[in-house]
């Protein structure tokens, strides 16, 4: 099914999804309609007292009228308002969600109000009654909250009622109750006067109905559009939040199972549907297997593998075409359609998972409602599928790298273990030869033995560092940490290297600032870090140079370990690869000193394992400064 076909099929499902007829009031207007109807009941409680007070004031001012009838009408208004009040209390909550029932409730109120007003008009002078233009209020109310024709209907009701009263009084069919002021009746004496009053009243009400209905129609339409757009905007915001959550999950979670668990759950929640599935394509493209799902039966997901060759639907999706349907019974392309029907699925939406123009699988959405997915759902789902595909591809790449790293570490560990014992035996034999336990050795032979011994020891050092590196990546990715007293670390470092520094003619100084807290770290790894940095500094500093190690406080409860030398320095072009395994700077290789190229790689591994930082500043021929920043523990005691 093409995208255009999808849009044609689902163009009306947005209203079907919400269960709202476009001609009925929006839920925001329905809420206002309900509130105004109840407000009208509350307002009406003041009408009977106001009528009685007005009647009393008129009598004091010299007006005469049928007082008993007026007071009776006030009691009538009070009685039917009590009925409406009780009715609002008895109604079930669901009744207030039905626009027609709410409108009927208002129609009854306005109809009885008009009956009361017409009675007041009749008993207070007919066409010249001061109550005559009170009919305008209900027309305005009807125009603002009820369908457009309601305003014309109530205007016609008022005009017709007053016309019947006027004509009945003029023709003698109804007794006339004039309004009297100081003994003089305020009554028209001729038929033209009667008709002029009736015409003025009718024109006023009909013009009021027309203007108010026309204006309110525009406001209502604009309000309806604004309410629809507000609701759509809220939906967009929710979906954008969901996409942002997907991006965060993809960026922070590395393993595929966890990524799929999060994205399937979040998509099902934000789309308010029953289930989401992720099917991934096999390497040969022949099968689709469920790798992640939310809301589908576990047995269905575990046992179902789709054969692409036997599924026209999935072939089309893999070709890049989304598919949506609101009635599974109309389609026979589903390889396991009967299982979806058993699970009470009626609507489905499938889009391809594409990354770098490669189809890697299918993202599916399932709902128990018919015709659930709109064109907006399709577009949103395609965006989500793009993010999910990136997350899957990244997770696969990370897991491949992780597997390769693990296998490499295991290989390095096995090789190192297998080589260390023979090399230790070779060193023992060399020791016997050099010390002439197996016979005399001349000077030339002794020099060759020293060179072999030196090379063998270098190889053994490399093997030991390989073991350290492998161990740090496998066994101790999260090393056991404890507080380490800085003075104790500095003392150990000084005792280890003072003789070597003196032998090379190097001035070694170690300084610990007073009041430093303990360092939080793994004892063996921190010692390894310090020894590697100090050893490199001494090794690449010529005789007469200086090596300084200092321990100082750093911001955010950290400790800075600074190792500075006046050695050969590091070329700028070699700085980016400084912490790479087996890498040695060009000037270090030119020097006769042997090295493994693993010391700084191990330092970087240890710093990362302790959530620290390491920086390097170096100038060739002037020296190098390493600054390692590690977390401290305030007030800790020495627990070596």
Coordinates of C-alpha atoms in Angstrom, one line a residue:
X1 CA 0.0 0.0 0.0
X2 CA 1.5 3.4 -1.0
X3 CA 1.7 6.4 1.3
X4 CA -1.0 8.1 -0.6
X5 CA -3.2 5.0 -0.2
X6 CA -2.5 5.0 3.5
X7 CA -3.5 8.6 3.8
X8 CA -6.7 8.0 1.8
X9 CA -7.6 5.0 4.0
X10 CA -7.0 6.7 7.3
X11 CA -7.9 10.3 6.7
X12 CA -11.0 10.1 8.9
X13 CA -9.6 7.8 11.6
X14 CA -8.5 10.8 13.8
X15 CA -12.1 11.6 14.7
X16 CA -12.9 7.8 14.9
X17 CA -10.1 7.3 17.3
X18 CA -11.4 10.0 19.6
X19 CA -15.0 9.0 19.1
X20 CA -16.0 12.5 18.2
X21 CA -18.3 13.6 15.4
X22 CA -16.8 16.8 13.8
X23 CA -20.3 18.5 14.0
X24 CA -20.6 18.0 17.8
X25 CA -19.0 20.4 20.2
X26 CA -15.4 19.9 21.1
X27 CA -14.9 18.6 24.6
X28 CA -13.6 22.0 25.8
X29 CA -16.9 23.6 24.6
X30 CA -18.9 20.8 26.1
X31 CA -17.2 21.5 29.4
X32 CA -18.1 25.2 29.1
X33 CA -21.7 24.3 28.1
X34 CA -22.1 22.2 31.2
X35 CA -20.7 24.9 33.4
X36 CA -22.9 27.6 31.9
X37 CA -26.0 25.4 32.3
X38 CA -25.3 25.0 36.0
X39 CA -24.4 28.7 36.4
X40 CA -27.8 29.5 34.9
X41 CA -29.4 27.5 37.6
X42 CA -27.4 29.3 40.3
X43 CA -28.2 32.7 38.7
X44 CA -31.9 31.9 38.7
X45 CA -32.1 31.6 42.5
X46 CA -31.8 35.4 42.6
X47 CA -34.6 36.0 40.1
X48 CA -37.7 35.4 42.3
X49 CA -36.4 37.7 45.1
X50 CA -35.6 40.3 42.4
X51 CA -39.1 40.1 41.0
X52 CA -40.7 40.5 44.5
X53 CA -38.3 43.4 45.3
X54 CA -39.1 45.1 41.9
X55 CA -42.8 44.7 42.5
X56 CA -42.5 46.3 45.9
X57 CA -40.4 49.2 44.6
X58 CA -42.9 49.8 41.8
X59 CA -45.8 49.9 44.2
X60 CA -43.9 52.5 46.3
X61 CA -43.2 54.6 43.2
X62 CA -47.0 54.7 42.3
X63 CA -47.1 51.9 39.7
X64 CA -50.2 49.6 39.7
X65 CA -50.2 46.0 38.4
X66 CA -51.5 42.5 39.1
X67 CA -49.3 41.9 42.2
X68 CA -50.7 38.5 43.1
X69 CA -49.9 37.1 39.6
X70 CA -46.4 38.6 39.6
X71 CA -45.6 37.0 43.0
X72 CA -47.1 33.7 41.8
X73 CA -44.8 33.8 38.7
X74 CA -41.9 34.3 41.1
X75 CA -42.9 31.2 43.1
X76 CA -43.3 29.3 39.8
X77 CA -39.7 30.2 38.8
X78 CA -38.4 29.2 42.2
X79 CA -40.2 25.8 41.9
X80 CA -38.9 24.8 38.5
X81 CA -35.4 26.0 39.3
X82 CA -35.5 23.7 42.4
X83 CA -36.4 20.9 40.0
X84 CA -33.4 21.7 37.7
X85 CA -31.1 21.9 40.6
X86 CA -32.2 18.5 41.8
X87 CA -32.0 17.1 38.3
X88 CA -28.3 18.2 38.0
X89 CA -27.6 16.3 41.3
X90 CA -29.3 13.1 40.2
X91 CA -27.8 12.9 36.7
X92 CA -25.1 10.3 36.2
X93 CA -21.6 11.6 35.3
X94 CA -21.8 10.0 31.9
X95 CA -24.9 12.1 31.1
X96 CA -22.7 15.3 31.2
X97 CA -20.4 13.8 28.5
X98 CA -23.3 13.6 26.0
X99 CA -23.7 16.9 24.1
X100 CA -27.3 16.3 23.2
X101 CA -28.4 15.6 26.7
X102 CA -26.6 18.7 28.0
X103 CA -28.2 20.8 25.3
X104 CA -31.7 19.3 26.1
X105 CA -31.1 20.4 29.8
X106 CA -30.5 23.9 28.6
X107 CA -33.4 24.0 26.2
X108 CA -35.8 23.0 29.0
X109 CA -34.5 25.8 31.2
X110 CA -34.8 28.5 28.5
X111 CA -38.2 27.3 27.5
X112 CA -39.6 27.5 31.0
X113 CA -37.9 30.9 31.4
X114 CA -39.6 32.2 28.3
X115 CA -42.9 31.0 29.6
X116 CA -42.4 32.8 32.9
X117 CA -41.3 36.0 31.0
X118 CA -44.3 35.9 28.7
X119 CA -46.6 35.6 31.8
X120 CA -44.8 38.6 33.4
X121 CA -45.2 40.6 30.2
X122 CA -48.9 39.7 30.1
X123 CA -49.6 40.7 33.7
X124 CA -47.5 44.0 33.6
X125 CA -48.9 45.8 30.6
X126 CA -48.5 43.6 27.5
X127 CA -46.8 45.2 24.6
X128 CA -45.7 48.1 26.9
X129 CA -44.4 45.9 29.7
X130 CA -41.0 46.9 31.2
X131 CA -40.2 43.2 31.2
X132 CA -40.5 43.0 27.4
X133 CA -36.8 43.3 26.4
X134 CA -35.6 40.9 29.1
X135 CA -36.1 38.3 26.3
X136 CA -32.9 39.5 24.7
X137 CA -30.8 37.9 27.4
X138 CA -31.8 34.4 26.6
X139 CA -31.2 35.0 22.9
X140 CA -27.7 36.0 23.6
X141 CA -27.2 33.0 25.8
X142 CA -28.5 30.6 23.1
X143 CA -26.4 32.2 20.4
X144 CA -23.2 31.9 22.5
X145 CA -23.5 28.2 23.5
X146 CA -26.2 26.5 21.5
X147 CA -26.5 25.7 17.8
X148 CA -27.0 28.7 15.5
X149 CA -30.7 28.1 14.8
X150 CA -31.5 28.1 18.6
X151 CA -31.1 31.9 18.8
X152 CA -33.6 32.4 15.9
X153 CA -35.9 29.8 17.6
X154 CA -36.0 31.6 20.9
X155 CA -36.4 35.0 19.2
X156 CA -39.4 33.6 17.2
X157 CA -40.8 32.1 20.4
X158 CA -40.6 35.5 22.2
X159 CA -42.0 37.5 19.2
X160 CA -44.8 34.9 18.7
X161 CA -45.8 34.9 22.3
X162 CA -45.9 38.7 22.6
X163 CA -47.9 38.9 19.3
X164 CA -50.5 36.4 20.6
X165 CA -50.8 38.4 23.8
X166 CA -51.1 41.7 22.0
X167 CA -53.6 40.5 19.4
X168 CA -55.6 38.6 22.1
X169 CA -55.8 41.7 24.2
X170 CA -56.6 44.0 21.3
X171 CA -59.3 41.6 20.0
X172 CA -60.8 41.1 23.4
X173 CA -59.9 37.4 23.6
X174 CA -57.7 38.0 26.7
X175 CA -58.4 40.4 29.5
X176 CA -56.0 43.3 29.5
X177 CA -53.9 44.0 32.6
X178 CA -52.5 47.5 32.0
X179 CA -49.6 49.0 33.9
X180 CA -51.0 51.9 35.9
X181 CA -49.0 54.9 37.0
X182 CA -50.7 57.2 39.6
X183 CA -54.1 56.1 38.3
X184 CA -53.4 56.5 34.6
X185 CA -53.1 53.3 32.5
X186 CA -50.0 53.1 30.2
X187 CA -51.9 51.4 27.4
X188 CA -51.9 52.1 23.6
X189 CA -55.2 53.4 22.4
X190 CA -55.1 52.6 18.7
X191 CA -54.2 49.5 16.6
X192 CA -51.3 51.2 14.9
X193 CA -49.8 51.9 18.4
X194 CA -50.2 48.2 19.2
X195 CA -48.6 47.2 16.0
X196 CA -45.8 49.7 16.2
X197 CA -44.8 48.4 19.6
X198 CA -45.0 44.8 18.5
X199 CA -43.0 45.6 15.3
X200 CA -40.3 47.4 17.3
X201 CA -40.1 44.5 19.7
X202 CA -39.9 41.9 16.9
X203 CA -37.3 43.8 15.0
X204 CA -35.1 44.3 18.0
X205 CA -35.2 40.6 18.9
X206 CA -34.7 39.3 15.4
X207 CA -31.8 41.7 14.7
X208 CA -30.3 40.7 18.0
X209 CA -30.6 37.0 17.2
X210 CA -29.1 37.5 13.7
X211 CA -26.1 39.6 14.9
X212 CA -25.4 37.5 17.9
X213 CA -25.7 34.2 16.1
X214 CA -23.6 35.4 13.2
X215 CA -20.8 36.7 15.4
X216 CA -20.9 33.8 17.8
X217 CA -20.8 31.4 14.8
X218 CA -17.4 32.9 13.8
X219 CA -16.1 32.7 17.4
X220 CA -17.4 29.2 17.8
X221 CA -15.7 28.0 14.6
X222 CA -12.4 29.7 15.5
X223 CA -12.7 28.4 19.0
X224 CA -13.3 24.9 17.7
X225 CA -10.3 25.1 15.4
X226 CA -8.2 26.5 18.3
X227 CA -9.3 23.7 20.6
X228 CA -8.5 21.1 18.0
X229 CA -5.1 22.5 17.3
X230 CA -4.4 22.8 21.1
X231 CA -5.3 19.1 21.5
X232 CA -3.2 18.2 18.5
X233 CA -0.3 20.3 19.8
X234 CA -0.5 18.5 23.2
X235 CA -0.4 15.2 21.3
X236 CA 2.7 16.3 19.3
X237 CA 4.4 17.4 22.5
X238 CA 3.8 14.0 24.1
X239 CA 5.2 12.3 21.0
X240 CA 8.2 14.6 20.8
X241 CA 8.9 13.8 24.5
X242 CA 8.7 10.1 23.5
X243 CA 11.2 10.6 20.6
X244 CA 13.5 12.5 23.0
X245 CA 13.3 9.6 25.4
X246 CA 14.2 7.2 22.6
X247 CA 17.2 9.3 21.6
X248 CA 18.4 9.3 25.3
X249 CA 17.9 5.5 25.5
X250 CA 19.8 5.0 22.2
X251 CA 22.6 7.3 23.3
X252 CA 23.1 5.9 26.9
X253 CA 22.2 2.2 26.7
X254 CA 24.5 -0.1 24.8
X255 CA 23.0 -3.5 24.9
X256 CA 20.4 -4.4 22.3
X257 CA 17.9 -6.3 24.6
X258 CA 17.7 -3.3 26.9
X259 CA 17.3 -0.8 24.1
X260 CA 14.4 -2.9 22.6
X261 CA 12.7 -3.3 25.9
X262 CA 12.6 0.5 26.5
X263 CA 11.6 1.6 23.0
X264 CA 8.8 -1.0 22.6
X265 CA 7.3 -0.1 26.0
X266 CA 7.6 3.7 25.5
X267 CA 6.1 3.6 22.0
X268 CA 3.1 1.6 23.2
X269 CA 2.5 4.0 26.0
X270 CA 2.8 7.2 24.0
X271 CA 0.6 5.8 21.1
X272 CA -1.9 4.3 23.6
X273 CA -2.0 1.0 21.9
X274 CA -1.9 -2.6 22.9
X275 CA 1.5 -3.8 21.6
X276 CA 4.7 -3.0 19.7
X277 CA 7.1 -5.4 18.1
X278 CA 10.6 -5.4 16.6
X279 CA 11.4 -8.0 14.0
X280 CA 15.0 -8.2 12.7
X281 CA 16.1 -9.6 9.4
X282 CA 18.5 -12.4 9.2
X283 CA 21.9 -11.9 7.5
X284 CA 20.7 -13.8 4.4
X285 CA 17.5 -11.8 4.3
X286 CA 15.4 -15.0 4.4
X287 CA 13.8 -14.7 7.8
X288 CA 12.3 -12.2 10.2
X289 CA 12.6 -13.0 13.9
X290 CA 11.0 -11.3 16.9
X291 CA 13.8 -9.7 18.9
X292 CA 11.8 -7.4 21.1
X293 CA 8.1 -6.8 21.9
X294 CA 5.7 -5.2 24.4
X295 CA 2.1 -6.4 24.8
X296 CA 2.2 -9.5 22.6
X297 CA 1.9 -13.0 24.1
X298 CA 5.3 -14.4 25.0
X299 CA 4.7 -17.7 23.3
X300 CA 3.9 -15.9 20.0
X301 CA 7.1 -13.9 20.1
X302 CA 9.4 -16.8 21.1
X303 CA 8.1 -19.3 18.5
X304 CA 7.3 -17.3 15.5
X305 CA 9.8 -16.8 12.7
X306 CA 8.5 -15.2 9.5
X307 CA 9.7 -16.7 6.2
X308 CA 10.0 -13.7 4.0
X309 CA 9.5 -15.7 0.8
X310 CA 6.1 -16.9 2.1
X311 CA 5.0 -13.5 3.3
X312 CA 4.0 -11.0 0.5
X313 CA 3.2 -8.5 3.2
X314 CA 6.7 -8.5 4.8
X315 CA 8.3 -8.6 1.4
X316 CA 6.6 -5.3 0.6
X317 CA 7.6 -3.8 3.9
X318 CA 11.2 -4.9 3.5
X319 CA 11.1 -3.2 0.1
X320 CA 10.5 0.1 2.0
X321 CA 6.7 0.4 1.9
X322 CA 4.7 1.0 5.1
X323 CA 1.5 -1.0 5.7
X324 CA -1.5 -0.1 7.8
X325 CA -4.9 -1.7 8.1
X326 CA -7.9 -1.3 10.4
X327 CA -9.4 -4.7 9.8
X328 CA -7.3 -7.8 9.8
X329 CA -10.1 -9.9 8.4
X330 CA -9.9 -8.1 5.0
X331 CA -6.3 -9.1 4.5
X332 CA -4.9 -12.6 3.9
X333 CA -1.2 -11.7 3.6
X334 CA -0.4 -12.3 7.3
X335 CA 1.6 -15.5 7.8
X336 CA 0.3 -15.7 11.4
X337 CA -2.9 -13.6 11.0
X338 CA -5.0 -16.1 13.0
X339 CA -2.7 -15.6 16.0
X340 CA -3.2 -11.9 15.9
X341 CA -7.0 -12.4 15.6
X342 CA -6.8 -14.6 18.7
X343 CA -5.0 -11.9 20.5
X344 CA -7.9 -9.6 19.6
X345 CA -5.8 -7.4 17.4
X346 CA -7.8 -5.5 14.8
X347 CA -5.5 -2.7 13.6
X348 CA -1.8 -3.0 12.7
X349 CA 0.8 -0.7 11.4
X350 CA 4.2 -1.9 10.0
X351 CA 7.1 0.3 8.8
X352 CA 10.6 -0.8 7.8
X353 CA 13.7 -0.3 10.0
X354 CA 16.2 1.5 7.8
X355 CA 19.7 2.6 8.6
X356 CA 22.3 3.8 6.1
X357 CA 19.8 2.8 3.3
X358 CA 19.8 -0.8 4.6
X359 CA 16.6 -2.6 5.7
X360 CA 17.4 -4.4 9.0
X361 CA 13.9 -5.3 10.1
X362 CA 10.3 -4.3 10.7
X363 CA 8.7 -2.2 13.5
X364 CA 5.1 -3.1 14.2
X365 CA 2.2 -1.5 16.1
X366 CA -0.9 -3.4 17.2
X367 CA -4.3 -2.1 18.5
X368 CA -7.5 -3.8 19.6
X369 CA -9.6 -1.0 18.1
X370 CA -10.6 -1.0 14.4
X371 CA -9.3 1.7 12.1
X372 CA -7.0 3.0 14.9
X373 CA -4.0 4.4 13.0
X374 CA -4.2 7.8 11.3
X375 CA -1.8 9.3 8.7
X376 CA -0.2 11.2 11.6
X377 CA 0.4 7.9 13.4
X378 CA 2.1 6.6 10.3
X379 CA 4.4 9.6 10.0
X380 CA 5.3 9.5 13.7
X381 CA 5.9 5.8 13.6
X382 CA 8.3 6.2 10.6
X383 CA 10.3 8.8 12.6
X384 CA 10.4 6.5 15.6
X385 CA 11.5 3.6 13.3
X386 CA 14.4 5.6 12.1
X387 CA 15.6 6.2 15.7
X388 CA 15.0 2.6 16.6
X389 CA 17.0 1.4 13.6
X390 CA 19.9 3.7 14.6
X391 CA 19.7 2.3 18.2
X392 CA 19.7 -1.3 17.0
X393 CA 22.7 -0.7 14.7
X394 CA 24.7 1.1 17.4
X395 CA 23.9 -1.7 19.9
X396 CA 25.0 -4.3 17.5
X397 CA 28.2 -2.4 16.8
X398 CA 28.9 -2.0 20.5
X399 CA 28.3 -5.7 21.2
X400 CA 30.6 -6.7 18.4
X401 CA 33.3 -4.4 19.7
X402 CA 32.7 -5.7 23.2
X403 CA 32.9 -9.3 22.0
X404 CA 36.1 -8.6 20.1
X405 CA 37.7 -6.8 23.1
X406 CA 36.8 -9.7 25.4
X407 CA 38.2 -12.2 23.0
X408 CA 41.3 -10.2 22.5
X409 CA 41.8 -9.8 26.3
X410 CA 41.4 -13.6 26.7
X411 CA 43.9 -14.3 24.0
X412 CA 46.4 -11.8 25.5
X413 CA 45.9 -13.4 28.9
X414 CA 46.5 -17.0 27.5
X415 CA 49.5 -15.9 25.5
X416 CA 51.0 -14.0 28.5
X417 CA 50.5 -16.9 30.8
X418 CA 52.0 -19.4 28.4
X419 CA 55.1 -17.2 27.8
X420 CA 55.8 -16.0 31.2
X421 CA 57.0 -19.4 32.7
X422 CA 59.5 -20.1 29.8
X423 CA 60.9 -16.6 30.0
X424 CA 61.4 -16.9 33.7
X425 CA 63.3 -20.2 33.1
X426 CA 65.4 -18.5 30.4
X427 CA 66.3 -15.7 32.9
X428 CA 67.3 -18.2 35.5
X429 CA 69.6 -20.0 33.0
X430 CA 71.1 -16.7 32.0
X431 CA 71.7 -15.8 35.6
X432 CA 73.6 -19.1 36.0
X433 CA 75.7 -18.4 32.9
X434 CA 76.5 -14.8 33.9
X435 CA 77.5 -15.8 37.4
X436 CA 79.8 -18.6 35.8
X437 CA 78.2 -21.4 37.7
X438 CA 78.4 -23.5 34.5
X439 CA 81.9 -22.5 33.7
X440 CA 84.1 -19.4 32.9
X441 CA 82.7 -16.7 30.6
X442 CA 85.0 -14.2 28.8
X443 CA 84.2 -10.5 28.4
X444 CA 82.8 -10.8 24.9
X445 CA 80.5 -13.6 26.0
X446 CA 79.4 -11.7 29.1
X447 CA 78.4 -8.7 27.0
X448 CA 76.2 -10.9 24.7
X449 CA 74.7 -12.5 27.9
X450 CA 73.9 -9.0 29.2
X451 CA 72.2 -8.0 26.0
X452 CA 70.1 -11.3 26.0
X453 CA 69.2 -10.8 29.6
X454 CA 68.1 -7.2 28.9
X455 CA 66.0 -8.2 26.0
X456 CA 64.4 -11.1 27.8
X457 CA 63.6 -8.9 30.8
X458 CA 62.0 -6.4 28.5
X459 CA 59.9 -9.1 27.0
X460 CA 58.9 -10.3 30.5
X461 CA 58.0 -6.8 31.5
X462 CA 55.8 -6.6 28.4
X463 CA 54.1 -9.9 29.3
X464 CA 53.5 -8.7 32.9
X465 CA 52.0 -5.5 31.5
X466 CA 49.8 -7.4 29.1
X467 CA 48.5 -9.4 32.1
X468 CA 47.9 -6.2 34.0
X469 CA 46.0 -4.7 31.0
X470 CA 43.9 -7.8 30.4
X471 CA 43.1 -8.1 34.1
X472 CA 42.0 -4.4 34.3
X473 CA 39.6 -5.0 31.4
X474 CA 38.1 -8.3 32.6
X475 CA 38.3 -8.9 36.3
X476 CA 38.5 -5.4 37.5
X477 CA 36.3 -3.2 35.3
X478 CA 34.9 -1.9 38.6
X479 CA 37.9 -2.3 41.0
X480 CA 37.4 -2.6 44.7
X481 CA 38.2 0.8 46.1
X482 CA 39.1 2.0 49.6
X483 CA 40.6 5.1 51.2
X484 CA 44.4 5.3 50.6
X485 CA 46.5 7.7 52.7
X486 CA 48.6 10.0 50.4
X487 CA 51.7 10.0 52.5
X488 CA 51.9 6.2 52.4
X489 CA 51.6 6.2 48.6
X490 CA 54.3 8.9 48.3
X491 CA 56.6 6.9 50.7
X492 CA 56.2 3.7 48.7
X493 CA 56.9 5.6 45.4
X494 CA 60.1 7.2 46.8
X495 CA 61.5 3.9 48.2
X496 CA 60.8 2.2 44.9
X497 CA 62.6 4.7 42.6
X498 CA 65.2 6.6 44.7
X499 CA 68.0 4.2 43.9
X500 CA 67.2 4.0 40.2
X501 CA 67.0 7.8 40.0
X502 CA 70.4 8.2 41.8
X503 CA 71.9 5.6 39.5
X504 CA 70.8 7.6 36.4
X505 CA 72.0 10.9 38.0
X506 CA 68.5 12.3 38.2
X507 CA 67.1 14.5 41.0
X508 CA 63.9 12.9 42.2
X509 CA 61.6 14.9 44.5
X510 CA 58.2 13.9 45.9
X511 CA 56.0 16.5 47.6
X512 CA 52.7 16.0 49.5
X513 CA 50.7 19.1 50.5
X514 CA 49.6 19.2 54.1
X515 CA 46.0 18.3 55.0
X516 CA 45.2 16.2 52.0
X517 CA 42.3 13.8 52.4
X518 CA 42.7 10.1 51.5
X519 CA 42.4 9.0 47.9
X520 CA 39.6 6.7 47.0
X521 CA 41.1 3.9 44.9
X522 CA 42.3 0.4 44.4
X523 CA 45.6 -0.1 46.1
X524 CA 47.3 -2.2 43.4
X525 CA 46.0 -0.1 40.5
X526 CA 47.0 3.2 42.0
X527 CA 50.5 1.9 42.8
X528 CA 50.7 0.6 39.2
X529 CA 49.7 4.0 37.9
X530 CA 52.3 5.9 40.0
X531 CA 55.0 3.5 39.1
X532 CA 54.4 3.6 35.4
X533 CA 54.4 7.5 35.3
X534 CA 57.5 7.7 37.5
X535 CA 59.3 5.0 35.6
X536 CA 58.7 6.7 32.2
X537 CA 59.8 10.0 33.6
X538 CA 63.1 8.6 34.9
X539 CA 63.7 6.4 31.8
X540 CA 63.4 9.4 29.3
X541 CA 65.2 12.0 31.4
X542 CA 68.9 12.4 30.8
X543 CA 71.5 12.5 33.6
X544 CA 71.5 15.7 35.5
X545 CA 67.7 16.2 34.9
X546 CA 64.9 16.5 37.4
X547 CA 61.7 14.4 38.1
X548 CA 59.2 15.9 40.5
X549 CA 56.0 14.2 41.8
X550 CA 53.5 16.3 43.7
X551 CA 50.2 15.5 45.4
X552 CA 47.9 18.6 45.7
X553 CA 44.1 19.3 46.2
X554 CA 41.9 19.8 43.2
X555 CA 38.3 21.2 42.9
X556 CA 35.2 19.1 43.5
X557 CA 36.8 16.9 46.2
X558 CA 39.6 15.6 43.9
X559 CA 43.3 15.0 44.3
X560 CA 45.8 16.1 41.6
X561 CA 48.9 13.9 41.1
X562 CA 51.5 15.8 39.0
X563 CA 54.5 14.1 37.5
X564 CA 57.0 16.5 35.8
X565 CA 60.3 15.8 34.2
X566 CA 63.0 17.6 32.2
X567 CA 63.4 14.7 29.7
X568 CA 63.2 14.4 25.9
X569 CA 59.5 15.4 25.7
X570 CA 56.9 14.1 23.3
X571 CA 56.4 15.3 19.7
X572 CA 53.1 17.1 19.1
X573 CA 52.2 14.8 16.2
X574 CA 52.5 11.8 18.6
X575 CA 50.2 13.2 21.3
X576 CA 46.9 11.8 19.9
X577 CA 48.2 8.2 20.0
X578 CA 50.0 8.5 23.4
X579 CA 47.6 6.2 25.3
X580 CA 47.4 3.6 22.5
X581 CA 48.6 0.1 23.2
X582 CA 52.1 -0.7 22.0
X583 CA 52.7 2.9 20.8
X584 CA 55.9 4.7 21.5
X585 CA 56.8 8.2 20.4
X586 CA 59.3 8.6 17.6
X587 CA 62.0 10.2 19.8
X588 CA 61.5 7.4 22.4
X589 CA 62.2 4.8 19.8
X590 CA 65.3 6.6 18.6
X591 CA 66.6 6.5 22.2
X592 CA 68.3 3.2 23.0
X593 CA 66.0 2.6 26.0
X594 CA 63.7 -0.4 25.4
X595 CA 60.0 -0.1 26.1
X596 CA 56.8 -2.1 25.7
X597 CA 54.4 0.8 24.7
X598 CA 51.9 -0.5 27.3
X599 CA 52.7 1.7 30.3
X600 CA 50.6 4.7 29.4
X601 CA 47.7 2.5 28.1
X602 CA 47.6 0.9 31.5
X603 CA 47.6 4.3 33.2
X604 CA 44.7 5.5 31.0
X605 CA 42.7 2.3 31.8
X606 CA 43.2 2.8 35.6
X607 CA 42.3 6.5 35.4
X608 CA 39.0 5.7 33.6
X609 CA 38.2 2.9 36.0
X610 CA 38.5 5.4 38.9
X611 CA 36.3 8.1 37.1
X612 CA 39.3 10.4 37.0
X613 CA 41.0 12.5 34.3
X614 CA 44.5 12.7 32.8
X615 CA 46.1 15.5 30.9
X616 CA 49.5 15.9 29.2
X617 CA 51.6 18.9 28.5
X618 CA 54.9 18.4 26.7
X619 CA 57.6 20.2 24.7
X620 CA 60.2 18.2 22.8
X621 CA 63.6 18.7 24.4
X622 CA 62.2 20.5 27.4
X623 CA 60.2 17.8 29.3
X624 CA 56.7 16.5 30.0
X625 CA 54.1 17.0 32.7
X626 CA 51.3 14.5 33.4
X627 CA 48.4 15.5 35.7
X628 CA 46.1 12.8 37.0
X629 CA 43.0 13.8 38.9
X630 CA 41.4 11.2 41.1
X631 CA 38.5 11.3 43.6
X632 CA 39.2 11.8 47.3
X633 CA 37.4 10.7 50.5
X634 CA 37.0 13.5 53.0
X635 CA 38.1 12.5 56.6
X636 CA 39.0 8.9 55.7
X637 CA 41.4 6.9 57.7
X638 CA 44.2 4.7 56.4
X639 CA 42.8 1.3 55.7
X640 CA 45.5 -0.3 53.6

